mmCIF file of C-alpha atoms and ligand atoms in Angstrom:
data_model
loop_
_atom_site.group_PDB
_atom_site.id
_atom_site.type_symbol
_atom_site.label_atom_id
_atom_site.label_comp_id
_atom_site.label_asym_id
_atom_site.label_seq_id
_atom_site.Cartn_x
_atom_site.Cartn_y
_atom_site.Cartn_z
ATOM 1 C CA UNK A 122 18.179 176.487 102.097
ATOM 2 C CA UNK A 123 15.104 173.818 101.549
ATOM 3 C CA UNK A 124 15.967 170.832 99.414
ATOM 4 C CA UNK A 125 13.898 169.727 96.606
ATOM 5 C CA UNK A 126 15.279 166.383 96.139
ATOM 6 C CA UNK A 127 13.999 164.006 98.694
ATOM 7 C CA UNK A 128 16.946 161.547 99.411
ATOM 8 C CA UNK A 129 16.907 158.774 101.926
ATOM 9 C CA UNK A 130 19.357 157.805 104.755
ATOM 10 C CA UNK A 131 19.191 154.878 106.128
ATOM 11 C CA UNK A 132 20.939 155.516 109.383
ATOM 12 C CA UNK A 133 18.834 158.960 110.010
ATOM 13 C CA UNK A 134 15.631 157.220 109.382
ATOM 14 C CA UNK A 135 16.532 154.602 111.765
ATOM 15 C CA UNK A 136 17.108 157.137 114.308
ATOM 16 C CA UNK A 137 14.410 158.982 113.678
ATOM 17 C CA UNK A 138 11.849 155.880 113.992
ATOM 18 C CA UNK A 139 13.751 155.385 117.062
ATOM 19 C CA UNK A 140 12.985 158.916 118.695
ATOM 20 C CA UNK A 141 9.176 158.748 117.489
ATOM 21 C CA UNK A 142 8.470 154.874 118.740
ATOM 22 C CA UNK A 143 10.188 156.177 122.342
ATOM 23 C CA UNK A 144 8.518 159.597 122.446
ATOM 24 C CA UNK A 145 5.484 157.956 121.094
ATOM 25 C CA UNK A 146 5.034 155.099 124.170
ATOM 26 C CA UNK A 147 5.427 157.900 126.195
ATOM 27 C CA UNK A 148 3.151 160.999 125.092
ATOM 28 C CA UNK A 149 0.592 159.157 123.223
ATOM 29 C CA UNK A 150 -3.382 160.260 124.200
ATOM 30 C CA UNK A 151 -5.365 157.813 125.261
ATOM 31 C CA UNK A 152 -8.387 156.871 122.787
ATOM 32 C CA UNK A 153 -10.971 154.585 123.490
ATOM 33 C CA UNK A 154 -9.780 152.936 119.588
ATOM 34 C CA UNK A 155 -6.224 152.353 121.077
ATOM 35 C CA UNK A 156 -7.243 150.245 123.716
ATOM 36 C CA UNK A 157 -7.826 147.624 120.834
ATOM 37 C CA UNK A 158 -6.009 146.347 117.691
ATOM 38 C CA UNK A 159 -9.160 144.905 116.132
ATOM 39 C CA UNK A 160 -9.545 145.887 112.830
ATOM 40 C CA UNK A 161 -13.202 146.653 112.913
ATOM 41 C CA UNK A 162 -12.996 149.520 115.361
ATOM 42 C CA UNK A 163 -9.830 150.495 114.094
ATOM 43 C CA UNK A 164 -11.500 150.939 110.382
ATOM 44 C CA UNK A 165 -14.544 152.986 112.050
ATOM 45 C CA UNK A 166 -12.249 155.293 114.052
ATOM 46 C CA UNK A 167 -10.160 156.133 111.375
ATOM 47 C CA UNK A 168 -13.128 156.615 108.469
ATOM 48 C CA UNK A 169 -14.340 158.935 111.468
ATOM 49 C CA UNK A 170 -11.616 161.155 111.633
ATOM 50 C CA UNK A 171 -10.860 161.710 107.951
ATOM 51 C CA UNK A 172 -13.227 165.089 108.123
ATOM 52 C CA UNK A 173 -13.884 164.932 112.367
ATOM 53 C CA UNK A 174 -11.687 166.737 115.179
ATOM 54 C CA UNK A 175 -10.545 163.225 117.117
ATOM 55 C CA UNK A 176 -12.282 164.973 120.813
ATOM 56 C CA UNK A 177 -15.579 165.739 118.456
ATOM 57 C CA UNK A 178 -15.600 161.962 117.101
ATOM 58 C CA UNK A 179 -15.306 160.165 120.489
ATOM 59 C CA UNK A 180 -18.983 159.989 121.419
ATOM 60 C CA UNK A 181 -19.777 158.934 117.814
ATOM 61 C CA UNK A 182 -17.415 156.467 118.008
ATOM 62 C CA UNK A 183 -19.107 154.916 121.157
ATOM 63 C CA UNK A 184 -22.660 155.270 120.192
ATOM 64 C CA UNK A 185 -21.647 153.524 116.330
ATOM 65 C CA UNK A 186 -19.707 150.207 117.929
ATOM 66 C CA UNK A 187 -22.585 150.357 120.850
ATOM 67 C CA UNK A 188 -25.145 149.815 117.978
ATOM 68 C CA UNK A 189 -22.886 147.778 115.854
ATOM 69 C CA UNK A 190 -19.910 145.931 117.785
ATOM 70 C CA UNK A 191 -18.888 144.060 115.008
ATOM 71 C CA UNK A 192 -18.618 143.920 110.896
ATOM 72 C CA UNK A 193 -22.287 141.413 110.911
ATOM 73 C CA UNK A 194 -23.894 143.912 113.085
ATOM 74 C CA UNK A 195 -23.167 146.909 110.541
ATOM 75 C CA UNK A 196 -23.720 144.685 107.333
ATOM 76 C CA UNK A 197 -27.356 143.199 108.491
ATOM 77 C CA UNK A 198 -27.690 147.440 109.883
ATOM 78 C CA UNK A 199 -30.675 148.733 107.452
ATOM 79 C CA UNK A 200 -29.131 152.076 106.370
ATOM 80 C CA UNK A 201 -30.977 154.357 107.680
ATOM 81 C CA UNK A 202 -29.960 153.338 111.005
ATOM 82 C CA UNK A 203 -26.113 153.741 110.078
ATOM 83 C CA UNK A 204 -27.244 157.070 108.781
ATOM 84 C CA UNK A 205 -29.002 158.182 111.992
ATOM 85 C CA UNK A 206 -25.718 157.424 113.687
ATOM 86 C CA UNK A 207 -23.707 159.500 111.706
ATOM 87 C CA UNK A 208 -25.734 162.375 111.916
ATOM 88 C CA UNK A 209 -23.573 165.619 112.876
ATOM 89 C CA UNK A 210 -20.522 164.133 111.299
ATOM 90 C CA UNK A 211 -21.215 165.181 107.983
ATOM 91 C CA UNK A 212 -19.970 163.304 104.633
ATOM 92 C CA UNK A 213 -22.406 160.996 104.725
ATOM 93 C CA UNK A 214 -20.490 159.066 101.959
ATOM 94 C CA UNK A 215 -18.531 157.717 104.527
ATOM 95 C CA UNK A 216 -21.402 155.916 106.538
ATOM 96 C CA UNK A 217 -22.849 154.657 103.470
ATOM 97 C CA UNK A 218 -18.942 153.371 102.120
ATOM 98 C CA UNK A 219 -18.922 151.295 105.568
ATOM 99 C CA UNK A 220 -22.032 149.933 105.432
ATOM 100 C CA UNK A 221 -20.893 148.930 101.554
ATOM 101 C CA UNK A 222 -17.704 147.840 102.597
ATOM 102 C CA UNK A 223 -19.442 145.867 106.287
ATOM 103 C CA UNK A 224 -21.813 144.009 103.589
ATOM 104 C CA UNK A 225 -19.112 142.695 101.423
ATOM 105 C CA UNK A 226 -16.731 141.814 104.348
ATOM 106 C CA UNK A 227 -19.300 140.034 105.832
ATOM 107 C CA UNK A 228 -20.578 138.148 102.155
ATOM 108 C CA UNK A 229 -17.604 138.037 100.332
ATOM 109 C CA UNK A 230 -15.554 137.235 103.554
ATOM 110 C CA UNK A 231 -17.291 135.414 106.035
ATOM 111 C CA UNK A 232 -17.536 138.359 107.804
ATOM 112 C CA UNK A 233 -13.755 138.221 108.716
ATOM 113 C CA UNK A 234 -11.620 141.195 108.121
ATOM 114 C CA UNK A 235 -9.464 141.146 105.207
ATOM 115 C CA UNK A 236 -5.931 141.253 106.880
ATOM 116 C CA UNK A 237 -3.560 142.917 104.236
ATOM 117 C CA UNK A 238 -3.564 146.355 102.677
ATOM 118 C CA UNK A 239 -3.925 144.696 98.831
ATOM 119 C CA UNK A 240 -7.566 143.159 99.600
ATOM 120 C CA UNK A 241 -8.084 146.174 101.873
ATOM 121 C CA UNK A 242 -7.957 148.865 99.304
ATOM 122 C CA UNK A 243 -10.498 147.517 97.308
ATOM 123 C CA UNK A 244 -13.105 147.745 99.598
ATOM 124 C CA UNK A 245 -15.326 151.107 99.302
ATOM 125 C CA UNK A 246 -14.122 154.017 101.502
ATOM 126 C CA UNK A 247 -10.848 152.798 102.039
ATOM 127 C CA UNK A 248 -7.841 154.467 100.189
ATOM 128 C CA UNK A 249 -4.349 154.030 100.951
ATOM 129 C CA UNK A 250 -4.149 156.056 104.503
ATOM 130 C CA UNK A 251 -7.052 153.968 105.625
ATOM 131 C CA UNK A 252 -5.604 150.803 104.045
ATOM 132 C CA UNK A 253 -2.244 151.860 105.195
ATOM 133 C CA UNK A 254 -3.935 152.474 108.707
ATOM 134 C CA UNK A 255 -5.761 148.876 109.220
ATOM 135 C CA UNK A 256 -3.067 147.131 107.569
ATOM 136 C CA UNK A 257 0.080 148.303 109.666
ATOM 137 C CA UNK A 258 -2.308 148.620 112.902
ATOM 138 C CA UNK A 259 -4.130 145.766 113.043
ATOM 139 C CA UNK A 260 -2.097 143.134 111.121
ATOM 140 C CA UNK A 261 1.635 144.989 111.537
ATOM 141 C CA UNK A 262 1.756 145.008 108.076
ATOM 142 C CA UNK A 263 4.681 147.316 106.979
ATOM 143 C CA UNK A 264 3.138 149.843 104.734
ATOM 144 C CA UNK A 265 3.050 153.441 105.271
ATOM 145 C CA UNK A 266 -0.352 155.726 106.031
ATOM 146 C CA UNK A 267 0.162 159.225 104.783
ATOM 147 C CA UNK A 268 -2.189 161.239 105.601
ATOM 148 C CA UNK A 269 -1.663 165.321 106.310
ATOM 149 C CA UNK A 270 0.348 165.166 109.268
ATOM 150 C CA UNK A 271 2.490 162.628 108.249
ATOM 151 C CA UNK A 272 3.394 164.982 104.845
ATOM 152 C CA UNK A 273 4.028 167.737 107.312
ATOM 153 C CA UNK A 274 6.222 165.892 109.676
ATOM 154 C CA UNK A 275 8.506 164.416 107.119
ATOM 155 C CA UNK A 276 8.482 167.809 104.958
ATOM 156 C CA UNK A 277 9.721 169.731 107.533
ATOM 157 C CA UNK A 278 12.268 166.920 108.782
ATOM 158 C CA UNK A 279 13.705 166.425 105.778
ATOM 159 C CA UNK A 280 13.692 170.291 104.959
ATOM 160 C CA UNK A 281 11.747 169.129 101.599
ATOM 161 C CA UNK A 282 10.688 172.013 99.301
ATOM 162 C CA UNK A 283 8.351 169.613 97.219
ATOM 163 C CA UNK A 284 4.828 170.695 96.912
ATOM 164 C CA UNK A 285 2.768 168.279 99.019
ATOM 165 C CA UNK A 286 -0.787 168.654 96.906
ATOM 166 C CA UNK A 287 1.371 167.722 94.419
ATOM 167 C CA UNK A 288 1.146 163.601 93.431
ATOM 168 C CA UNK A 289 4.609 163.085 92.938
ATOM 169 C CA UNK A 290 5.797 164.704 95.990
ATOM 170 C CA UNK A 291 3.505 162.977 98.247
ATOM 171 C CA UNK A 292 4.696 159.331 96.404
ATOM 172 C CA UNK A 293 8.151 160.930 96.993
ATOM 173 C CA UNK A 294 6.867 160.830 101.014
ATOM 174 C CA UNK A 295 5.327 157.683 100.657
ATOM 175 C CA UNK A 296 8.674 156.003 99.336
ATOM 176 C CA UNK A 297 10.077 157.548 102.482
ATOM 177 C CA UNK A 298 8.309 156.287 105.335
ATOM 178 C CA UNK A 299 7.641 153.105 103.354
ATOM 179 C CA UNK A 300 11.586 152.490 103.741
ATOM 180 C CA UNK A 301 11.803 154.089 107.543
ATOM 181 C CA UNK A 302 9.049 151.486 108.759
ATOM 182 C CA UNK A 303 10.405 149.677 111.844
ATOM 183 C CA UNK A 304 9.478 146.157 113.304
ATOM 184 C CA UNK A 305 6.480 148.081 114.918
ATOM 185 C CA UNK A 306 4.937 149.581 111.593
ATOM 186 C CA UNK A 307 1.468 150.496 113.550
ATOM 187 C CA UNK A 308 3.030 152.126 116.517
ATOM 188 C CA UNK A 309 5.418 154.231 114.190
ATOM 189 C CA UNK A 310 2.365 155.204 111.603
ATOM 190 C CA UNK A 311 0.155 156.281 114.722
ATOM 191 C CA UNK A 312 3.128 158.128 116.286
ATOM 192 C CA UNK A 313 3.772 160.023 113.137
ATOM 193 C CA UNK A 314 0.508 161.172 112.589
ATOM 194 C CA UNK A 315 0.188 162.098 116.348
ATOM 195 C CA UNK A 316 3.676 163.929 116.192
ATOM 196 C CA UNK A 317 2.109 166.391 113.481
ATOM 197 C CA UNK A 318 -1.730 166.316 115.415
ATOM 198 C CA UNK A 319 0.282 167.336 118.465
ATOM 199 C CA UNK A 320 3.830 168.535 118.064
ATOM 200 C CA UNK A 321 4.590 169.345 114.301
ATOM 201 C CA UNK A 322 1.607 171.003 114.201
ATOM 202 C CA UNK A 323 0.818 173.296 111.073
ATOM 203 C CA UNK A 324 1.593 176.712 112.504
ATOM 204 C CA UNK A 325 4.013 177.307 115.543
ATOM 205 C CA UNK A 326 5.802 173.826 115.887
ATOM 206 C CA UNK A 327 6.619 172.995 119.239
ATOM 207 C CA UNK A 328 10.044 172.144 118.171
ATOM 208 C CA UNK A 329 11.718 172.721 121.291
ATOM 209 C CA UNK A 330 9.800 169.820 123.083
ATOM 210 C CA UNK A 331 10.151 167.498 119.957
ATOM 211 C CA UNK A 332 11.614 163.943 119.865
ATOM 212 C CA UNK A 333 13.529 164.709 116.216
ATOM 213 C CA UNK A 334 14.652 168.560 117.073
ATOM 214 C CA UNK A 335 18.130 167.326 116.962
ATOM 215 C CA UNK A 336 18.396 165.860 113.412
ATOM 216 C CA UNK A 337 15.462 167.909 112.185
ATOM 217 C CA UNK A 338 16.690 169.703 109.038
ATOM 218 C CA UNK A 339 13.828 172.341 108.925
ATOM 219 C CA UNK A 340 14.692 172.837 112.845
ATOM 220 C CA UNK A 341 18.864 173.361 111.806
ATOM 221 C CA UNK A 342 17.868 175.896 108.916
ATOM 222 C CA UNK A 343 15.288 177.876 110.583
ATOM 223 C CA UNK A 344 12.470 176.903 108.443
ATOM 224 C CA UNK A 345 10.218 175.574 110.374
ATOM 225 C CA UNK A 346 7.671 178.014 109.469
ATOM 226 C CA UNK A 347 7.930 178.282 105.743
ATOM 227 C CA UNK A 348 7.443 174.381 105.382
ATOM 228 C CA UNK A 349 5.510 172.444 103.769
ATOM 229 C CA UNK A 350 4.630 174.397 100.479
ATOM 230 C CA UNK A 351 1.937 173.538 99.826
ATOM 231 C CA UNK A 352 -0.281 175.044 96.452
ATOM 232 C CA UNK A 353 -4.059 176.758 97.402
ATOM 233 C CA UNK A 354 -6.701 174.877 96.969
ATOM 234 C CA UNK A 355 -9.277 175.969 94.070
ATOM 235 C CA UNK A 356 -11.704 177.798 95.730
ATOM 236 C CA UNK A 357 -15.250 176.606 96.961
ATOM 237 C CA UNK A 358 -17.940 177.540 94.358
ATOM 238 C CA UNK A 359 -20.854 180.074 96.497
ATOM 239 C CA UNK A 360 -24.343 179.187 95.547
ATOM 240 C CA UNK A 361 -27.486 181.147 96.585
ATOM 241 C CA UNK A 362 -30.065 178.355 97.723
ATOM 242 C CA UNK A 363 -33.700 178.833 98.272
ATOM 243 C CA UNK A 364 -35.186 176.336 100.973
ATOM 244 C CA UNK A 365 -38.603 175.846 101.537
ATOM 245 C CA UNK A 366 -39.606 174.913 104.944
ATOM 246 C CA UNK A 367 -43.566 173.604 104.120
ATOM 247 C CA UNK A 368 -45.490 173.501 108.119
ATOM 248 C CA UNK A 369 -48.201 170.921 108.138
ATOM 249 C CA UNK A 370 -49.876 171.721 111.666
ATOM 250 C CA UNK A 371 -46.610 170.737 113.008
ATOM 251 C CA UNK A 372 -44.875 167.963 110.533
ATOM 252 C CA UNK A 373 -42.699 169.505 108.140
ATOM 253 C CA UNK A 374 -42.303 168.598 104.317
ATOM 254 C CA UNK A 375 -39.273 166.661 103.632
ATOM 255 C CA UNK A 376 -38.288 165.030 100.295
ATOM 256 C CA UNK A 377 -35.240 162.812 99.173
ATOM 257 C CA UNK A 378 -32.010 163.654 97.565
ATOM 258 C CA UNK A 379 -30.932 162.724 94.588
ATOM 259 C CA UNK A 380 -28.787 159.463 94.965
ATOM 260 C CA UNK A 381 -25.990 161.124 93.228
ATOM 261 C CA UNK A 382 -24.050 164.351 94.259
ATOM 262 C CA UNK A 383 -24.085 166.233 97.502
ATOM 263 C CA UNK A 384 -25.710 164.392 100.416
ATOM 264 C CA UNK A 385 -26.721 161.818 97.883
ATOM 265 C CA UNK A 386 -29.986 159.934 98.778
ATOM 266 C CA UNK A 387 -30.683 161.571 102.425
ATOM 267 C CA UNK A 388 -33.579 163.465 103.415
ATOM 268 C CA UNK A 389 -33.581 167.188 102.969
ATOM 269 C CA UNK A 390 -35.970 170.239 102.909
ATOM 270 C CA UNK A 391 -36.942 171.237 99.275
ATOM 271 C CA UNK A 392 -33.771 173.521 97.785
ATOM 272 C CA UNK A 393 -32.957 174.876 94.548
ATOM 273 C CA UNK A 394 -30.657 177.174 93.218
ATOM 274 C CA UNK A 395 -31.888 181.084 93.544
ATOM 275 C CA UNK A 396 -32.796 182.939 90.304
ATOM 276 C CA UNK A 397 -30.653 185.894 90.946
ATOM 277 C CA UNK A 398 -32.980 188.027 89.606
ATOM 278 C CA UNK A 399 -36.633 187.423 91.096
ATOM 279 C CA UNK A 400 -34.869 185.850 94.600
ATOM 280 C CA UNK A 401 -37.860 183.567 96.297
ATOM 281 C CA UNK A 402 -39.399 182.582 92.621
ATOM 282 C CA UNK A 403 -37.279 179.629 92.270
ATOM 283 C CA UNK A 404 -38.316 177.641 95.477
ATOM 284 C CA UNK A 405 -42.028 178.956 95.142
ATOM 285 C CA UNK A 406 -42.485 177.686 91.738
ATOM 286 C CA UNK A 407 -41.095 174.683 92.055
ATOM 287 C CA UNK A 408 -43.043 173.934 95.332
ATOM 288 C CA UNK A 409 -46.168 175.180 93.484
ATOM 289 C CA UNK A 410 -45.927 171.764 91.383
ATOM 290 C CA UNK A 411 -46.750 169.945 94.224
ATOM 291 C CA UNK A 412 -49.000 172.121 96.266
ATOM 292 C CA UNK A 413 -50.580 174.338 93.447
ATOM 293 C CA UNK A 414 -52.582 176.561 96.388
ATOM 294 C CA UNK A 415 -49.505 177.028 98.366
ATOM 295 C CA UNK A 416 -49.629 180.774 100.260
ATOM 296 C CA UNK A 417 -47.231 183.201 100.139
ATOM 297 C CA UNK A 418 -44.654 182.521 102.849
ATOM 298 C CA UNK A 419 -42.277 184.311 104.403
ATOM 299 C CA UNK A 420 -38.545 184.556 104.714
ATOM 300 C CA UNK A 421 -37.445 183.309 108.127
ATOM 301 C CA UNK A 422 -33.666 183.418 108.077
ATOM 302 C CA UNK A 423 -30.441 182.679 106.222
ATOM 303 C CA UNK A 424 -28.086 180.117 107.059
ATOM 304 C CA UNK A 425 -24.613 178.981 105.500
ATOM 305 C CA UNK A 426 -22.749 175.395 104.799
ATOM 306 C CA UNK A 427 -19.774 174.736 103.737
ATOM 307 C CA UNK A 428 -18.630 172.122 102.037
ATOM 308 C CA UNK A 429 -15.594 171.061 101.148
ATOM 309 C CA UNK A 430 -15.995 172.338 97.350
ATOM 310 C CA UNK A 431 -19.035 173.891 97.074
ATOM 311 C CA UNK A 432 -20.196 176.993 99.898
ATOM 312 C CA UNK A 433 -24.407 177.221 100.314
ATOM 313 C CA UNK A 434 -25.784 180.569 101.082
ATOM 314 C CA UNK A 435 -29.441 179.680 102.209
ATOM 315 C CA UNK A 436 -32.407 181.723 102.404
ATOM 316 C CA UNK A 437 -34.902 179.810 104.494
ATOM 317 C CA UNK A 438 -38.841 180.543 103.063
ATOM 318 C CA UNK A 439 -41.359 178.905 105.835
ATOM 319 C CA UNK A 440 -44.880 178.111 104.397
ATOM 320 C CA UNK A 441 -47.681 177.338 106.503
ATOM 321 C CA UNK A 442 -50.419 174.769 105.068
ATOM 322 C CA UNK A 443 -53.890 173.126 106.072
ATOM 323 C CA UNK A 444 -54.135 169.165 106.272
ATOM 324 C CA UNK A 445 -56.448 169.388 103.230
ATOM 325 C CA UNK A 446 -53.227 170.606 101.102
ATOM 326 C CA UNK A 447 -50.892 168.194 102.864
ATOM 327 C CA UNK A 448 -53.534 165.295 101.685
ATOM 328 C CA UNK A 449 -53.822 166.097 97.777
ATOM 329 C CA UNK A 450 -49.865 166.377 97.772
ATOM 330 C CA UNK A 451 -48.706 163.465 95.585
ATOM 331 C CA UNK A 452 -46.001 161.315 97.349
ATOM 332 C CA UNK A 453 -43.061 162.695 94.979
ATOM 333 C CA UNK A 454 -41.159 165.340 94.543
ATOM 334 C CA UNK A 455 -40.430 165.643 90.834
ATOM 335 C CA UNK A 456 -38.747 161.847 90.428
ATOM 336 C CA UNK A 457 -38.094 161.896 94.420
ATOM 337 C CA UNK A 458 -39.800 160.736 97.456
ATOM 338 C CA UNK A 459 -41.316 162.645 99.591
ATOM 339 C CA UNK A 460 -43.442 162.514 103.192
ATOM 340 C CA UNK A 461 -44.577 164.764 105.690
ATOM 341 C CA UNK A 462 -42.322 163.824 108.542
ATOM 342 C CA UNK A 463 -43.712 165.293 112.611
ATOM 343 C CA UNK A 464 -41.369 165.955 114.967
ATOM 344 C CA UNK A 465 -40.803 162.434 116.269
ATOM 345 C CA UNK A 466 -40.474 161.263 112.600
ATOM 346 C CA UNK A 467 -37.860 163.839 112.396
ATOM 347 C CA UNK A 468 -36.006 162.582 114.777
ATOM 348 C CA UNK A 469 -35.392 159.238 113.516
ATOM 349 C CA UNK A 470 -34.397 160.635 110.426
ATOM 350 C CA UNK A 471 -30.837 161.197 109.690
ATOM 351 C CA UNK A 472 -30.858 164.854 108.473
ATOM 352 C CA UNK A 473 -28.234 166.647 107.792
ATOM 353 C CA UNK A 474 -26.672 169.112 109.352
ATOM 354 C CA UNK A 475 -26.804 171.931 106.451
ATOM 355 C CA UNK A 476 -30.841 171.216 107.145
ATOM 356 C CA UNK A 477 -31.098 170.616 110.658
ATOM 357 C CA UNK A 478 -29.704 173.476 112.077
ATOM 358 C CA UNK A 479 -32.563 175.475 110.284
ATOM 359 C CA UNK A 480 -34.816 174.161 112.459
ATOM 360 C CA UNK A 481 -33.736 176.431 114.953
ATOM 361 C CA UNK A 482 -35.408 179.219 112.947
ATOM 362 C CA UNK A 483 -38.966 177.725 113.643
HETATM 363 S S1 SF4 B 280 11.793 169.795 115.186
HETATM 364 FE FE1 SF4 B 280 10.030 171.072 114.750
HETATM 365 S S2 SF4 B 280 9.831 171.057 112.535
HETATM 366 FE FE2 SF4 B 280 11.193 169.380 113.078
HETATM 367 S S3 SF4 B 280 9.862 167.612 113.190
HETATM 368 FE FE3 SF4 B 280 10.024 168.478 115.255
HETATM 369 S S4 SF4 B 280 8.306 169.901 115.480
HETATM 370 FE FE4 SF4 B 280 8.529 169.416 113.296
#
């Protein structure tokens, strides 16, 4: 039987910090950000892997604190260069919520690293986990970082029925580990979250190689399986997109987004929502604004993106136009800008990756 009360006891959650610090010192991987406890590189590696696979994120990782080492570096960064570097990782709001957050550290601060979770959370792009993260990590703060793993992990040990995308449940959690912190709160908050990445993992637990099997709950009552409940997700809205791929002898027709919504303020091909019933009229006519002659076209492909709410279903149009077009094209798009970007242009651009993979259709 699951419980759904979520007590406390002190004496299990002393042993069970004990098992996870021990198994933790001795299983841990080793990442390139736990070779440090600076709080820089700690904030970029875990902003990183909020969306990113940790193996995918490495390279990123090395290439960002190549080009900036240190919060100045980022801050004085013009964006588009923090952009470029992010390109592939996808939620772009996180690069530009660092490059916020590097500019006020380094104005506001001195460019020193706030060192406790209160001045931490305020900062853009950092929420409790990351807060919880830096704070405990860097400055052995003792505050908990709950992120997915850590809900999992204490779920299941606890045998704890409580929803977990429900807000009281996961403050229920929180209250938990906050009072199970040991003298080494960053050691324990990384070697909860890589008990669940690597152990307690979301289907088929390796119980029978885990530190807490013996005073797991879930473990005693056979429910391994069944826990954490956890309520679906609405589902992620499906758009039909047109996209209109404009060829210049070459340079390719990019314009800007808009600097609120999805992939605010990055540089996209033209896209617009299909008309369901005259498919191709929506992207024509609203290219046809800015290049009144523009030729038929033709459909080269379809491509899909997901995001985390919203699902694109692209069909890709590919005009081809003469230089004398190009040059009577004004410099917006509707209230946008807008250029005419070649192929090494292109590559200094950060574009993303719903865009950039259709350039394998060319
Ligand atoms: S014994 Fe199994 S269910 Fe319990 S914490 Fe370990 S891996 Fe998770």
């Amino acid at each position: 039987m699951t419980k759904n009360i979520l007590n406390f006891h002190k004496e299990t959650a002393r042993i069970f910090a004990e098992n996870l610090l021990q198994w933790f010192y001795k299983s841990k991987r080793a990442l390139p950000f736990r070779e440090t406890k600076n709080p820089y590189n700690i904030w970029i590696s875990e902003i990183m892997a909020q969306q990113t696979q940790i193996d995918t994120l490495i390279p990123y990782y090395h290439r960002f604190v190549e080009a900036f080492p240190d919060v100045t570096a980022l801050a004085t960064a013009p964006e588009d260069k923090v952009l470029k570097l992010w390109e592939g990782l996808g939620y772009y709001s996180r690069a530009k919520n660092l490059h916020k957050a590097a500019k006020i550290i380094h104005e506001e601060y001195d460019g020193i690293f706030p060192d406790h979770y209160d001045a931490l959370i305020k900062l853009p792009g950092i929420g409790p986990y990351t807060g919880g993260a830096i704070a405990s990590i860097a400055f052995k703060e003792k505050v908990p970082a709950i992120d997915g793993n850590v809900l999992r992990v204490i779920s299941r040990f606890n045998n704890y029925s409580g929803d977990i995308a429900d807000v009281k449940v996961k403050k229920a959690i929180t209250d938990w580990v906050a009072q199970a912190i040991p003298d080494a709160p960053g050691d324990f908050n990384e070697g909860l979250m890589e008990l669940g990445a690597l152990v307690c993992t979301p289907t088929n637990p390796k119980c029978m190689i885990c530190p807490e099997r013996d005073i797991c709950e879930a473990f005693k009552e056979g429910m391994t399986n069944q826990l954490p409940i956890k309520s679906k997700k609405q589902r992620q809205k499906k758009l039909e997109m047109e996209v209109g791929i404009i060829d210049m002898g070459g340079a390719l027709y990019l314009v800007q987004r808009p600097e609120k919504g999805l992939l605010s303020g990055l540089w996209s091909f033209p896209i617009i929502e299909e008309e369901k019933t005259k498919p191709g009229n929506a992207i024509r006519q609203t290219l046809k604004t800015v290049f009144p002659d523009l030729p038929e076209g033709k459909v080269i492909g379809n491509s899909k993106h997901v995001f985390s709410h919203v699902i694109w279903n692209m069909t890709v149009y590919y005009f081809e136009i003469d230089p004398v077009m190009a040059a009577e094209a004004p410099e917006k798009y509707g209230d946008a800008q807008a250029a005419f970007k070649d192929r090494e242009q292109l590559a200094a651009v950060a574009l993303p990756t719903a865009f950039s993979k259709l350039l394998a259709l060319l």
